[in-house]
Coordinates of C-alpha atoms and ligand atoms in Angstrom, one line a residue:
M1 CA 232.5 280.4 14.7
S2 CA 235.9 279.8 16.2
S3 CA 237.2 283.3 17.0
N4 CA 240.1 281.8 18.9
G5 CA 241.1 279.7 15.9
N6 CA 240.2 276.5 17.8
K7 CA 240.8 274.1 14.9
L8 CA 239.8 270.5 15.2
E9 CA 240.8 267.8 12.8
L10 CA 237.9 265.5 12.0
P11 CA 237.7 262.4 9.7
A12 CA 235.1 261.9 7.0
S13 CA 233.0 260.1 9.6
I14 CA 233.3 259.7 13.4
V15 CA 231.7 257.6 16.1
V16 CA 229.8 259.9 18.5
R17 CA 231.7 258.5 21.5
D18 CA 235.0 259.4 19.8
L19 CA 233.8 262.8 18.9
A20 CA 232.8 263.5 22.5
L21 CA 236.3 262.3 23.6
K22 CA 237.9 264.5 21.0
I23 CA 236.2 267.7 22.2
E24 CA 236.3 266.5 25.9
K25 CA 232.6 266.9 26.3
S26 CA 230.1 264.4 27.7
P27 CA 228.6 262.1 25.1
I28 CA 225.2 262.7 26.5
D29 CA 225.6 266.4 26.0
L30 CA 226.8 265.8 22.5
I31 CA 223.9 263.4 21.7
K32 CA 221.5 266.1 23.0
K33 CA 223.2 268.7 20.8
L34 CA 222.9 266.3 17.8
M35 CA 219.2 265.9 18.6
T36 CA 218.5 269.5 18.7
N37 CA 220.1 269.6 15.2
G38 CA 217.7 266.9 14.1
V39 CA 220.2 264.1 14.1
M40 CA 219.3 261.0 16.2
A41 CA 222.4 259.1 16.9
T42 CA 223.5 256.8 19.7
I43 CA 226.9 256.9 21.3
N44 CA 228.1 254.1 19.0
Q45 CA 226.8 255.5 15.7
T46 CA 228.8 257.5 13.3
V47 CA 228.1 261.0 12.0
D48 CA 229.6 262.4 8.9
F49 CA 232.1 265.3 8.8
D50 CA 229.5 267.9 7.9
T51 CA 227.2 267.0 10.9
A52 CA 230.2 266.8 13.2
A53 CA 231.4 270.2 12.0
I54 CA 228.0 271.8 12.8
V55 CA 227.9 270.5 16.4
V56 CA 231.5 271.1 17.2
A57 CA 231.0 274.6 16.0
E58 CA 228.5 275.0 18.8
Y59 CA 231.3 274.2 21.2
G60 CA 233.6 276.8 19.6
F61 CA 235.6 274.5 17.3
E62 CA 236.3 275.0 13.7
A63 CA 236.3 271.6 12.0
V64 CA 239.0 270.9 9.4
P65 CA 239.3 267.6 7.4
E66 CA 241.8 265.2 8.9
I67 CA 244.7 263.9 7.0
V68 CA 243.8 260.3 6.8
E69 CA 245.8 257.9 9.0
E70 CA 244.8 254.4 9.8
A71 CA 242.6 254.5 12.9
A72 CA 243.6 252.4 15.8
G73 CA 241.8 249.1 16.2
K74 CA 238.4 249.6 17.9
E75 CA 238.2 247.7 21.1
E76 CA 235.2 245.6 21.9
T77 CA 233.7 246.7 25.1
G78 CA 230.3 246.2 26.5
E79 CA 228.3 249.2 25.2
V80 CA 226.2 251.3 27.5
P81 CA 222.7 251.5 26.0
L82 CA 221.4 254.9 25.1
W83 CA 218.6 254.8 27.7
R84 CA 221.1 254.3 30.4
Q85 CA 223.2 257.1 29.1
M86 CA 220.1 259.3 29.1
I87 CA 219.4 258.5 32.7
A88 CA 223.0 259.1 33.6
G89 CA 222.6 262.5 32.0
E90 CA 219.6 263.4 34.1
D91 CA 219.8 265.7 37.1
S92 CA 220.7 263.3 39.9
K93 CA 218.3 265.1 42.3
Q94 CA 215.4 264.1 40.1
L95 CA 216.3 260.4 40.1
T96 CA 214.0 258.2 42.0
P97 CA 214.2 254.4 42.5
R98 CA 212.2 252.4 39.9
P99 CA 211.3 248.7 39.7
P100 CA 214.2 246.5 38.6
V101 CA 213.7 244.9 35.2
I102 CA 214.5 241.2 35.0
T103 CA 215.2 238.9 32.2
I104 CA 215.4 235.2 32.6
L105 CA 218.1 233.3 30.6
G106 CA 219.3 229.8 30.7
H107 CA 219.8 226.6 28.7
V108 CA 216.8 225.1 26.9
D109 CA 214.5 223.0 29.1
H110 CA 216.1 224.2 32.3
G111 CA 212.8 225.8 33.2
K112 CA 212.7 229.5 32.1
T113 CA 209.1 229.4 30.9
S114 CA 208.0 227.4 34.0
L115 CA 209.7 229.9 36.2
L116 CA 208.2 232.9 34.5
D117 CA 204.8 231.2 34.9
A118 CA 205.4 230.3 38.5
I119 CA 206.4 233.9 39.4
R120 CA 203.4 235.3 37.5
S121 CA 201.0 233.0 39.3
T122 CA 202.4 233.6 42.8
D123 CA 201.6 237.2 42.6
V124 CA 198.3 238.0 44.3
A125 CA 197.9 241.4 42.7
A126 CA 197.9 239.9 39.2
G127 CA 195.3 237.3 40.3
E128 CA 193.0 239.9 41.8
A129 CA 192.5 241.6 38.5
G130 CA 190.4 238.7 37.4
G131 CA 193.2 236.7 35.9
I132 CA 192.9 238.5 32.6
T133 CA 196.6 238.8 32.3
Q134 CA 197.2 239.0 28.6
H135 CA 200.5 238.1 27.1
I136 CA 202.3 241.3 26.2
G137 CA 205.9 240.1 26.6
A138 CA 206.4 241.6 30.0
Y139 CA 204.6 241.7 33.4
Q140 CA 205.0 243.0 36.9
V141 CA 204.7 241.3 40.3
E142 CA 204.7 242.8 43.7
M143 CA 207.1 241.6 46.5
K144 CA 207.1 243.3 49.9
G145 CA 205.1 246.2 48.5
R146 CA 207.7 246.7 45.7
L147 CA 207.2 246.1 42.0
I148 CA 209.5 243.9 39.9
T149 CA 209.2 243.9 36.1
F150 CA 209.8 240.7 34.2
L151 CA 210.5 240.5 30.5
D152 CA 208.6 237.5 29.3
T153 CA 210.0 237.3 25.8
P154 CA 211.4 234.0 24.5
G155 CA 214.4 234.6 26.7
H156 CA 217.7 234.1 25.0
A157 CA 217.0 235.1 21.5
A158 CA 215.3 238.3 22.6
F159 CA 218.1 239.2 24.9
T160 CA 220.7 238.6 22.1
Q161 CA 218.7 240.8 19.8
M162 CA 218.3 243.5 22.3
R163 CA 222.0 243.5 23.1
A164 CA 222.9 243.5 19.5
R165 CA 220.9 246.7 19.2
G166 CA 222.7 248.2 22.1
A167 CA 219.4 248.6 24.0
Q168 CA 219.2 245.9 26.5
G169 CA 216.4 246.5 28.8
A170 CA 217.2 244.4 31.8
D171 CA 218.8 245.5 35.1
I172 CA 219.2 241.9 36.4
V173 CA 219.5 238.6 34.8
I174 CA 218.1 235.5 36.4
L175 CA 220.1 232.6 35.1
V176 CA 218.2 229.4 35.3
V177 CA 220.3 226.3 35.8
A178 CA 218.6 222.9 36.2
A179 CA 220.0 221.2 39.3
D180 CA 219.8 217.8 37.5
D181 CA 221.6 218.9 34.4
G182 CA 224.1 221.6 35.4
V183 CA 225.9 224.2 33.3
M184 CA 225.3 223.7 29.6
P185 CA 226.3 225.6 26.5
Q186 CA 223.5 228.1 26.6
T187 CA 224.2 228.6 30.3
R188 CA 227.7 229.8 29.4
E189 CA 226.4 231.9 26.6
A190 CA 223.9 233.6 29.0
I191 CA 226.7 234.3 31.4
A192 CA 228.7 235.8 28.6
H193 CA 225.8 238.0 27.6
A194 CA 225.2 239.2 31.2
K195 CA 228.9 240.0 31.6
A196 CA 229.2 241.8 28.3
A197 CA 226.1 243.9 29.1
R198 CA 227.4 244.5 32.6
V199 CA 224.1 243.3 34.1
P200 CA 224.3 241.6 37.5
L201 CA 223.2 238.0 37.7
I202 CA 221.3 235.8 40.1
V203 CA 221.3 232.0 39.7
A204 CA 218.0 230.2 40.1
L205 CA 219.0 226.6 40.8
N206 CA 215.9 225.0 39.4
K207 CA 214.3 221.5 39.6
V208 CA 215.7 220.9 43.1
D209 CA 212.6 218.7 43.6
K210 CA 214.0 216.2 41.3
P211 CA 215.5 213.0 42.9
N212 CA 218.7 213.3 40.8
A213 CA 219.2 217.0 41.5
N214 CA 222.8 217.7 42.5
P215 CA 223.0 221.4 43.6
D216 CA 226.6 221.1 44.8
R217 CA 227.8 219.9 41.5
V218 CA 226.1 222.9 39.8
K219 CA 227.7 225.2 42.4
Q220 CA 231.1 223.7 41.6
Q221 CA 230.5 224.3 37.9
L222 CA 229.4 227.9 38.5
A223 CA 232.5 228.5 40.7
E224 CA 234.7 227.3 37.9
L225 CA 233.1 230.1 35.7
E226 CA 233.9 232.7 38.3
L227 CA 230.4 232.8 39.7
V228 CA 231.3 231.7 43.2
P229 CA 228.0 231.1 45.2
D230 CA 227.4 233.3 48.1
D231 CA 227.2 230.4 50.6
W232 CA 230.7 229.4 49.4
G233 CA 232.0 232.9 50.3
G234 CA 231.5 234.3 46.8
S235 CA 229.3 237.1 45.5
T236 CA 226.9 235.2 43.3
M237 CA 223.5 234.7 44.7
V238 CA 222.3 231.1 44.1
V239 CA 218.7 230.4 45.0
P240 CA 217.4 226.9 45.0
V241 CA 213.9 226.8 43.4
S242 CA 211.4 224.5 41.9
A243 CA 209.3 226.1 39.3
T244 CA 206.8 223.4 38.9
Q245 CA 206.4 222.9 42.8
K246 CA 206.5 226.7 43.2
Q247 CA 209.1 226.4 45.9
G248 CA 211.7 229.1 46.6
I249 CA 210.0 231.7 44.4
D250 CA 209.7 234.2 47.2
D251 CA 213.4 233.7 48.1
L252 CA 214.3 234.4 44.5
L253 CA 212.2 237.6 44.4
E254 CA 213.7 238.8 47.7
G255 CA 217.1 238.0 46.2
V256 CA 216.2 240.1 43.2
L257 CA 215.3 243.1 45.5
L258 CA 218.6 242.7 47.4
V259 CA 220.5 242.8 44.2
A260 CA 218.4 245.7 43.0
D261 CA 219.2 247.6 46.2
S262 CA 222.9 247.3 45.7
N263 CA 222.7 248.5 42.1
E264 CA 221.4 252.0 41.7
I265 CA 218.2 251.3 39.7
K266 CA 216.8 254.7 39.2
A267 CA 215.1 257.0 36.6
N268 CA 213.6 260.4 36.4
P269 CA 209.8 260.1 36.0
A270 CA 209.7 263.7 34.9
G271 CA 212.5 263.4 32.4
T272 CA 212.9 262.6 28.7
V273 CA 210.7 259.7 27.8
I274 CA 212.7 256.9 26.4
G275 CA 212.4 253.1 26.5
T276 CA 212.7 249.9 24.5
V277 CA 210.3 248.1 22.3
I278 CA 209.8 244.6 23.8
E279 CA 207.7 243.2 21.0
A280 CA 205.3 244.4 18.4
E281 CA 202.8 242.9 16.0
L282 CA 200.2 243.9 13.5
D283 CA 196.7 243.1 14.6
K284 CA 194.1 242.8 11.8
S285 CA 191.5 244.9 13.5
K286 CA 193.5 247.1 16.0
G287 CA 196.5 247.9 13.8
V288 CA 200.0 248.0 15.3
I289 CA 200.2 246.8 18.9
A290 CA 203.6 247.3 20.5
T291 CA 204.8 246.5 24.0
L292 CA 207.0 249.2 25.3
L293 CA 209.1 249.2 28.4
I294 CA 209.5 252.7 29.7
Q295 CA 212.9 253.3 31.0
N296 CA 212.9 257.1 31.8
G297 CA 210.1 259.6 32.0
T298 CA 206.4 259.1 31.9
L299 CA 204.5 258.0 28.9
Q300 CA 201.0 259.3 28.4
A301 CA 198.1 258.6 26.0
G302 CA 198.3 261.1 23.2
D303 CA 202.1 261.3 23.2
V304 CA 203.8 261.2 19.8
V305 CA 206.3 258.3 19.8
V306 CA 209.1 257.5 17.4
A307 CA 210.3 253.8 17.7
G308 CA 213.0 253.1 15.1
T309 CA 211.4 254.0 11.9
A310 CA 207.8 253.6 13.2
H311 CA 206.0 256.6 14.6
G312 CA 202.5 257.8 15.6
K313 CA 200.3 259.4 18.2
L314 CA 199.4 256.9 20.9
R315 CA 195.7 256.2 20.8
A316 CA 195.6 254.0 23.8
I317 CA 197.8 252.7 26.5
T318 CA 197.1 249.5 28.5
D319 CA 199.0 247.9 31.2
F320 CA 200.1 244.2 31.1
K321 CA 196.7 243.2 32.5
G322 CA 194.9 244.8 29.5
K323 CA 193.6 247.7 31.6
A324 CA 193.5 251.1 29.9
I325 CA 195.7 253.5 31.7
K326 CA 196.4 257.2 31.1
K327 CA 200.1 257.2 31.9
A328 CA 203.0 255.0 32.9
G329 CA 206.3 255.7 34.5
P330 CA 209.8 254.1 34.5
S331 CA 210.1 250.2 34.3
T332 CA 206.4 249.8 33.4
P333 CA 205.6 247.6 30.5
V334 CA 202.7 248.9 28.4
A335 CA 200.9 247.9 25.2
V336 CA 200.3 250.8 22.9
M337 CA 198.3 251.4 19.8
G338 CA 198.7 254.2 17.3
L339 CA 202.1 253.5 15.6
N340 CA 202.0 253.5 11.8
D341 CA 204.4 250.6 11.4
V342 CA 205.6 247.5 13.3
P343 CA 208.8 248.5 15.1
V344 CA 211.6 245.9 15.6
A345 CA 211.9 244.4 19.1
G346 CA 214.8 245.8 21.0
E347 CA 214.6 249.2 19.3
L348 CA 214.5 252.3 21.4
F349 CA 211.5 254.5 21.4
Q350 CA 211.3 258.2 22.4
V351 CA 208.6 260.8 22.8
V352 CA 208.7 263.8 20.6
K353 CA 206.7 267.0 20.5
T354 CA 204.9 266.9 17.2
E355 CA 204.0 264.4 14.5
K356 CA 205.9 266.6 12.1
E357 CA 209.0 266.2 14.2
A358 CA 208.4 262.4 14.3
R359 CA 208.2 262.2 10.5
A360 CA 211.3 264.2 10.1
I361 CA 213.2 261.9 12.5
V362 CA 212.0 258.8 10.7
A363 CA 212.9 260.2 7.3
E364 CA 216.3 261.0 8.5
R365 CA 216.7 257.5 9.9
L366 CA 215.6 255.9 6.7
E367 CA 218.1 258.0 4.8
T368 CA 220.9 257.1 7.3
A369 CA 219.9 253.4 7.2
K370 CA 220.1 253.5 3.5
T371 CA 223.6 255.0 3.3
Q372 CA 224.8 252.7 6.1
A373 CA 223.4 249.7 4.2
Q374 CA 225.1 250.9 1.1
A375 CA 228.4 251.6 2.9
R376 CA 228.3 248.2 4.7
K377 CA 230.0 245.5 2.8
K378 CA 227.1 243.3 1.9
V379 CA 227.6 239.6 1.3
S380 CA 225.3 239.0 -1.5
L381 CA 225.5 236.0 -3.8
E382 CA 226.1 238.5 -6.6
D383 CA 229.1 240.1 -4.9
L384 CA 230.6 236.8 -3.8
F385 CA 232.9 236.3 -6.7
A386 CA 234.2 239.8 -6.7
N387 CA 234.9 239.4 -2.9
V388 CA 236.8 236.2 -3.6
Q389 CA 238.8 237.9 -6.3
A390 CA 239.5 240.8 -4.0
G391 CA 240.8 238.3 -1.5
E392 CA 238.0 239.3 1.0
A393 CA 236.3 235.9 1.0
K394 CA 237.5 232.4 0.8
E395 CA 234.3 230.7 1.7
L396 CA 230.6 231.4 1.6
N397 CA 228.7 231.2 4.9
L398 CA 225.2 229.9 4.6
I399 CA 222.1 229.6 6.8
V400 CA 219.7 227.1 5.4
K401 CA 216.0 227.0 6.3
A402 CA 213.5 224.5 4.8
D403 CA 209.9 223.6 5.3
V404 CA 210.6 220.0 6.4
Q405 CA 213.5 217.8 7.4
G406 CA 212.9 215.7 4.4
S407 CA 214.0 218.6 2.1
L408 CA 216.6 220.0 4.4
D409 CA 218.8 216.9 4.4
P410 CA 219.1 216.6 0.6
I411 CA 219.7 220.4 0.3
V412 CA 222.5 220.2 2.8
T413 CA 224.0 217.3 1.0
E414 CA 223.8 219.1 -2.3
L415 CA 225.3 222.2 -0.9
N416 CA 228.2 220.4 0.7
K417 CA 229.0 218.8 -2.7
L418 CA 229.2 222.3 -4.2
G419 CA 231.6 223.4 -1.4
E420 CA 234.3 221.0 -2.4
G421 CA 235.7 223.4 -5.0
E422 CA 238.0 226.3 -4.6
I423 CA 235.6 228.4 -2.6
G424 CA 234.3 226.5 0.4
L425 CA 230.7 226.5 1.5
N426 CA 230.2 226.7 5.2
I427 CA 226.7 225.9 6.5
L428 CA 226.5 227.7 9.8
H429 CA 223.0 226.6 10.6
A430 CA 220.4 224.4 9.0
E431 CA 216.9 224.1 10.4
T432 CA 213.3 223.7 9.5
G433 CA 210.9 226.7 9.8
N434 CA 210.4 230.1 8.5
I435 CA 213.2 232.7 8.4
G436 CA 213.1 234.7 11.6
N437 CA 215.0 237.6 13.2
N438 CA 217.5 235.2 14.8
D439 CA 218.5 233.9 11.4
V440 CA 219.0 237.4 10.1
M441 CA 221.0 238.4 13.2
L442 CA 223.2 235.3 12.8
A443 CA 223.7 236.0 9.1
S444 CA 224.5 239.6 9.8
A445 CA 227.0 238.8 12.5
S446 CA 228.7 236.1 10.4
K447 CA 228.4 237.6 7.0
A448 CA 226.2 234.8 5.8
I449 CA 223.6 234.4 3.1
I450 CA 220.2 232.9 4.1
I451 CA 218.8 230.3 1.8
G452 CA 215.1 229.5 2.3
F453 CA 213.5 226.5 0.7
N454 CA 209.7 226.5 0.6
V455 CA 209.6 228.9 3.5
Q456 CA 208.8 232.5 4.0
A457 CA 210.7 235.2 5.8
D458 CA 208.8 236.8 8.6
V459 CA 207.9 240.5 8.2
D460 CA 210.2 241.5 10.9
A461 CA 213.0 239.4 9.6
R462 CA 212.6 240.8 6.1
R463 CA 212.8 244.3 7.4
M464 CA 215.8 243.5 9.5
A465 CA 217.5 241.8 6.5
E466 CA 217.0 244.9 4.5
K467 CA 218.4 247.0 7.2
E468 CA 221.4 244.8 7.9
G469 CA 222.1 244.2 4.3
V470 CA 221.6 240.4 4.6
D471 CA 220.9 238.5 1.3
V472 CA 217.9 236.3 1.7
R473 CA 217.1 234.0 -1.2
L474 CA 214.0 232.0 -1.4
Y475 CA 213.7 228.9 -3.6
E476 CA 211.1 226.3 -4.3
I477 CA 213.1 224.1 -6.6
I478 CA 216.3 222.5 -5.3
Y479 CA 218.2 222.6 -8.6
R480 CA 217.4 226.4 -9.0
M481 CA 219.1 226.9 -5.7
T482 CA 222.1 224.7 -6.4
E483 CA 222.4 226.3 -9.9
D484 CA 222.5 229.8 -8.4
I485 CA 225.1 228.9 -5.8
E486 CA 227.2 227.0 -8.4
K487 CA 227.1 230.0 -10.7
A488 CA 228.0 232.4 -7.9
L489 CA 230.9 230.2 -6.9
K490 CA 232.1 230.4 -10.5
G491 CA 231.5 234.1 -10.7
M492 CA 228.8 233.6 -13.4
L493 CA 225.7 234.8 -11.6
E494 CA 224.1 237.7 -13.3
P495 CA 223.3 240.6 -11.1
K496 CA 219.8 240.3 -9.7
L497 CA 217.6 243.2 -10.5
V498 CA 215.1 243.9 -7.9
E499 CA 212.3 246.3 -7.9
K500 CA 211.8 248.4 -4.8
T501 CA 208.7 250.3 -4.2
L502 CA 209.3 253.8 -3.0
G503 CA 205.8 255.0 -2.5
R504 CA 202.2 255.1 -3.6
A505 CA 199.9 257.9 -4.5
Q506 CA 196.2 258.3 -5.2
V507 CA 195.1 260.3 -8.2
L508 CA 192.5 262.8 -6.8
Q509 CA 191.9 264.9 -9.9
V510 CA 193.1 265.5 -13.3
F511 CA 194.0 268.9 -14.8
S512 CA 195.7 270.4 -17.8
A513 CA 199.0 272.1 -17.9
S514 CA 200.6 273.6 -21.0
K515 CA 203.9 271.8 -20.8
F516 CA 202.8 268.3 -20.1
G517 CA 199.3 268.1 -21.3
R518 CA 197.4 266.4 -18.6
V519 CA 198.7 266.3 -15.0
A520 CA 197.5 264.0 -12.2
G521 CA 196.8 265.8 -9.0
C522 CA 197.8 263.1 -6.4
K523 CA 198.1 262.6 -2.7
V524 CA 201.0 260.4 -1.5
T525 CA 199.4 257.7 0.6
D526 CA 202.6 256.1 1.7
G527 CA 206.3 256.3 1.2
I528 CA 207.7 258.8 -1.2
L529 CA 207.6 259.8 -4.8
K530 CA 210.9 260.7 -6.4
R531 CA 211.6 262.5 -9.6
G532 CA 213.8 260.3 -11.9
A533 CA 212.4 257.1 -10.4
K534 CA 210.1 254.8 -12.3
V535 CA 206.4 255.0 -12.2
R536 CA 203.4 252.8 -12.9
L537 CA 199.8 253.9 -13.1
Y538 CA 197.2 251.4 -12.1
R539 CA 193.5 251.4 -12.9
G540 CA 192.2 248.8 -10.6
T541 CA 194.6 245.9 -11.2
D542 CA 195.4 247.0 -14.8
I543 CA 198.6 248.9 -15.6
V544 CA 197.7 251.7 -17.8
Y545 CA 201.1 253.5 -17.9
E546 CA 204.7 252.6 -17.2
G547 CA 207.6 254.9 -17.5
D548 CA 209.8 257.5 -15.8
L549 CA 208.5 260.0 -13.3
S550 CA 209.9 263.0 -15.1
S551 CA 207.7 265.8 -13.7
L552 CA 206.9 266.3 -10.1
R553 CA 205.4 269.4 -8.6
H554 CA 204.3 270.6 -5.3
E555 CA 201.9 273.5 -5.6
K556 CA 203.8 275.7 -8.2
D557 CA 207.3 274.4 -7.6
D558 CA 209.2 271.6 -9.2
V559 CA 210.4 269.3 -6.5
K560 CA 212.7 266.3 -6.3
E561 CA 210.6 264.3 -4.0
I562 CA 207.4 264.3 -2.1
R563 CA 206.4 262.4 1.0
T564 CA 203.4 260.7 2.6
G565 CA 200.4 263.0 3.2
F566 CA 201.5 265.7 0.7
E567 CA 199.7 266.5 -2.5
C568 CA 201.5 266.9 -5.8
G569 CA 201.1 267.1 -9.5
V570 CA 202.6 264.3 -11.6
G571 CA 202.9 264.5 -15.4
F572 CA 203.6 261.5 -17.7
K573 CA 205.5 261.7 -20.9
N574 CA 203.2 261.2 -23.9
F575 CA 200.4 259.9 -21.8
N576 CA 197.2 261.8 -21.2
D577 CA 194.6 259.2 -20.3
I578 CA 194.7 259.8 -16.5
Q579 CA 191.6 259.3 -14.5
P580 CA 190.7 260.2 -10.9
S581 CA 191.1 257.2 -8.5
D582 CA 194.0 255.7 -10.6
M583 CA 196.8 254.6 -8.3
L584 CA 200.3 255.5 -8.9
V585 CA 203.3 253.4 -7.7
C586 CA 206.7 254.8 -7.7
Y587 CA 209.7 252.4 -7.7
I588 CA 213.3 252.0 -8.5
V589 CA 215.2 249.0 -10.0
E590 CA 218.3 248.1 -8.1
Ligands
GDP1 P1 212.6 226.3 29.1 O1 213.0 225.7 27.8 O2 213.9 226.8 29.9 O3 211.6 227.4 29.0 O4 212.0 225.2 30.1 P2 210.5 224.8 30.5 O5 210.0 225.9 31.4 O6 209.7 224.7 29.2 O7 210.7 223.5 31.2 C1 211.2 222.3 30.6 C2 210.7 221.1 31.3 O8 211.2 221.0 32.6 C3 209.2 221.1 31.4 O9 208.8 219.7 31.1 C4 208.9 221.5 32.8 O10 207.7 220.9 33.3 C5 210.1 220.9 33.5 N1 210.4 221.7 34.7 C6 210.6 223.0 34.8 N2 210.8 223.4 36.1 C7 210.8 222.3 36.8 C8 211.0 222.0 38.2 O11 211.3 222.9 39.0 N3 210.9 220.7 38.6 C9 210.6 219.7 37.8 N4 210.6 218.5 38.2 N5 210.4 219.9 36.4 C10 210.5 221.2 36.0

């Protein structure tokens, strides 16, 4: 491709941003090129040499493998989310102002929920619709004829998660500080988040109605954190409010509009449709319901959407009041139905042309996620000893969840005893309740193992744990747990074999083939069938065959694998008693 001998040295894998720098092209442009080549990557994701070679060839470079030298330390800067990059890449003439998207952060009990409720109820427009505001994790209010979008997720945790995914949705943070309590640890954390995400911040000085409120003291504390209040000559807007008395809410909203005006908050309604998943759940009767925040472009009913590894054609779109709508533009929160799977909150979604394209993107993502998970150094209990020997671990970080305080305390005591040996045990967090996303995020960030006692892991959390390579271990008997940990600390734990289902297929008909005897003509109902994997044939709940999947055909061809929706022929070694309506489960043991 490179007629001018434009050789470019590339490593085995490279972060998209670095690749763009290397060829001196805009990252947006590069991301688009990658997309047209079927690779979905954000600016912070890595692509392998082969992929990089293909795209750089389009810019006239010939990629050659780099002689490996230690890469310079990567600096930690606030990353710009993909949707912002997308908007930045739009034709500036097409950009029009959109409602600002607000998230409310602050210390626990300082009044985040009360403030969200107060804002929602002051809005006449919301009231007029008959008060059927359903909770979809976001809502909009009108102020001076302009809309403002509020993210109504459980605040802090959701923001952390979104940020961790590089997809934060907010344009402005409202930091709630209780005037009677002042700056607290989570206040500081929230400030740090807003700073790292480069999101402007307004302070809602809440609970000013309380007799012991001390606004000046709070302002002093804020000033010490480089948030000098505007009435003290600084640039941080501090608005006194009372959420419960509904005082100062209008001032706060006007403040939001002012901040919005001094920060270009724009998007292209006619551009590429992209946004963030705010929340999602599986409804027994309606299927997957996801709340999406559109950040660029216009989403329409019937659009094919990919959100993380979920995809589907949108059957219905409703606004936050539950009213069916045909389309929605930038900064609008909507609830959608039609996705085949529950996407993870904070993930980006995009609109693609066809369902085929959507499936291809998802397949690619699953594959990448798998290789990334394999590449990432997992901390599993099984690997612990090896890591210790390799000098990579000196202690084991644990997050402990239990059903009741009564079992949590003895568990922590037992674990602390175990941690007195050569390898220390470090309990980062011990709490009652099921294992949720936050636990997994914390475990992933701190290379910890999650121990659950008499609790479950939420569906979302389980999926995220798999993605992030976090070891989640559930126990019902304390000594089993301590035994496992003790063995692991001594390097005696036997590797855990887990069965992973790859896919399922329905036997539709049975026919004869000379080579294999009888062959099951199947349709893959979900996941994937892979030649070489294990297979189990069910008749009702009975297992009638168990063995290797050694013959897999699509039409007349031998194939390595076959995906959801496709038909195939499967033969079983030395087994002929196949019947229509048998179910086939394909799995691997890891
Ligand atoms: P969150 O944990 O930050 O969501 O805080 P909440 O909204 O749940 O509020 C915590 C407590 O503070 C509740 O008992 C509220 O009624 C109370 N509260 C919230 N805002 C105000 C306020 O403006 N004035 C007074 N007096 N109490 C408030």
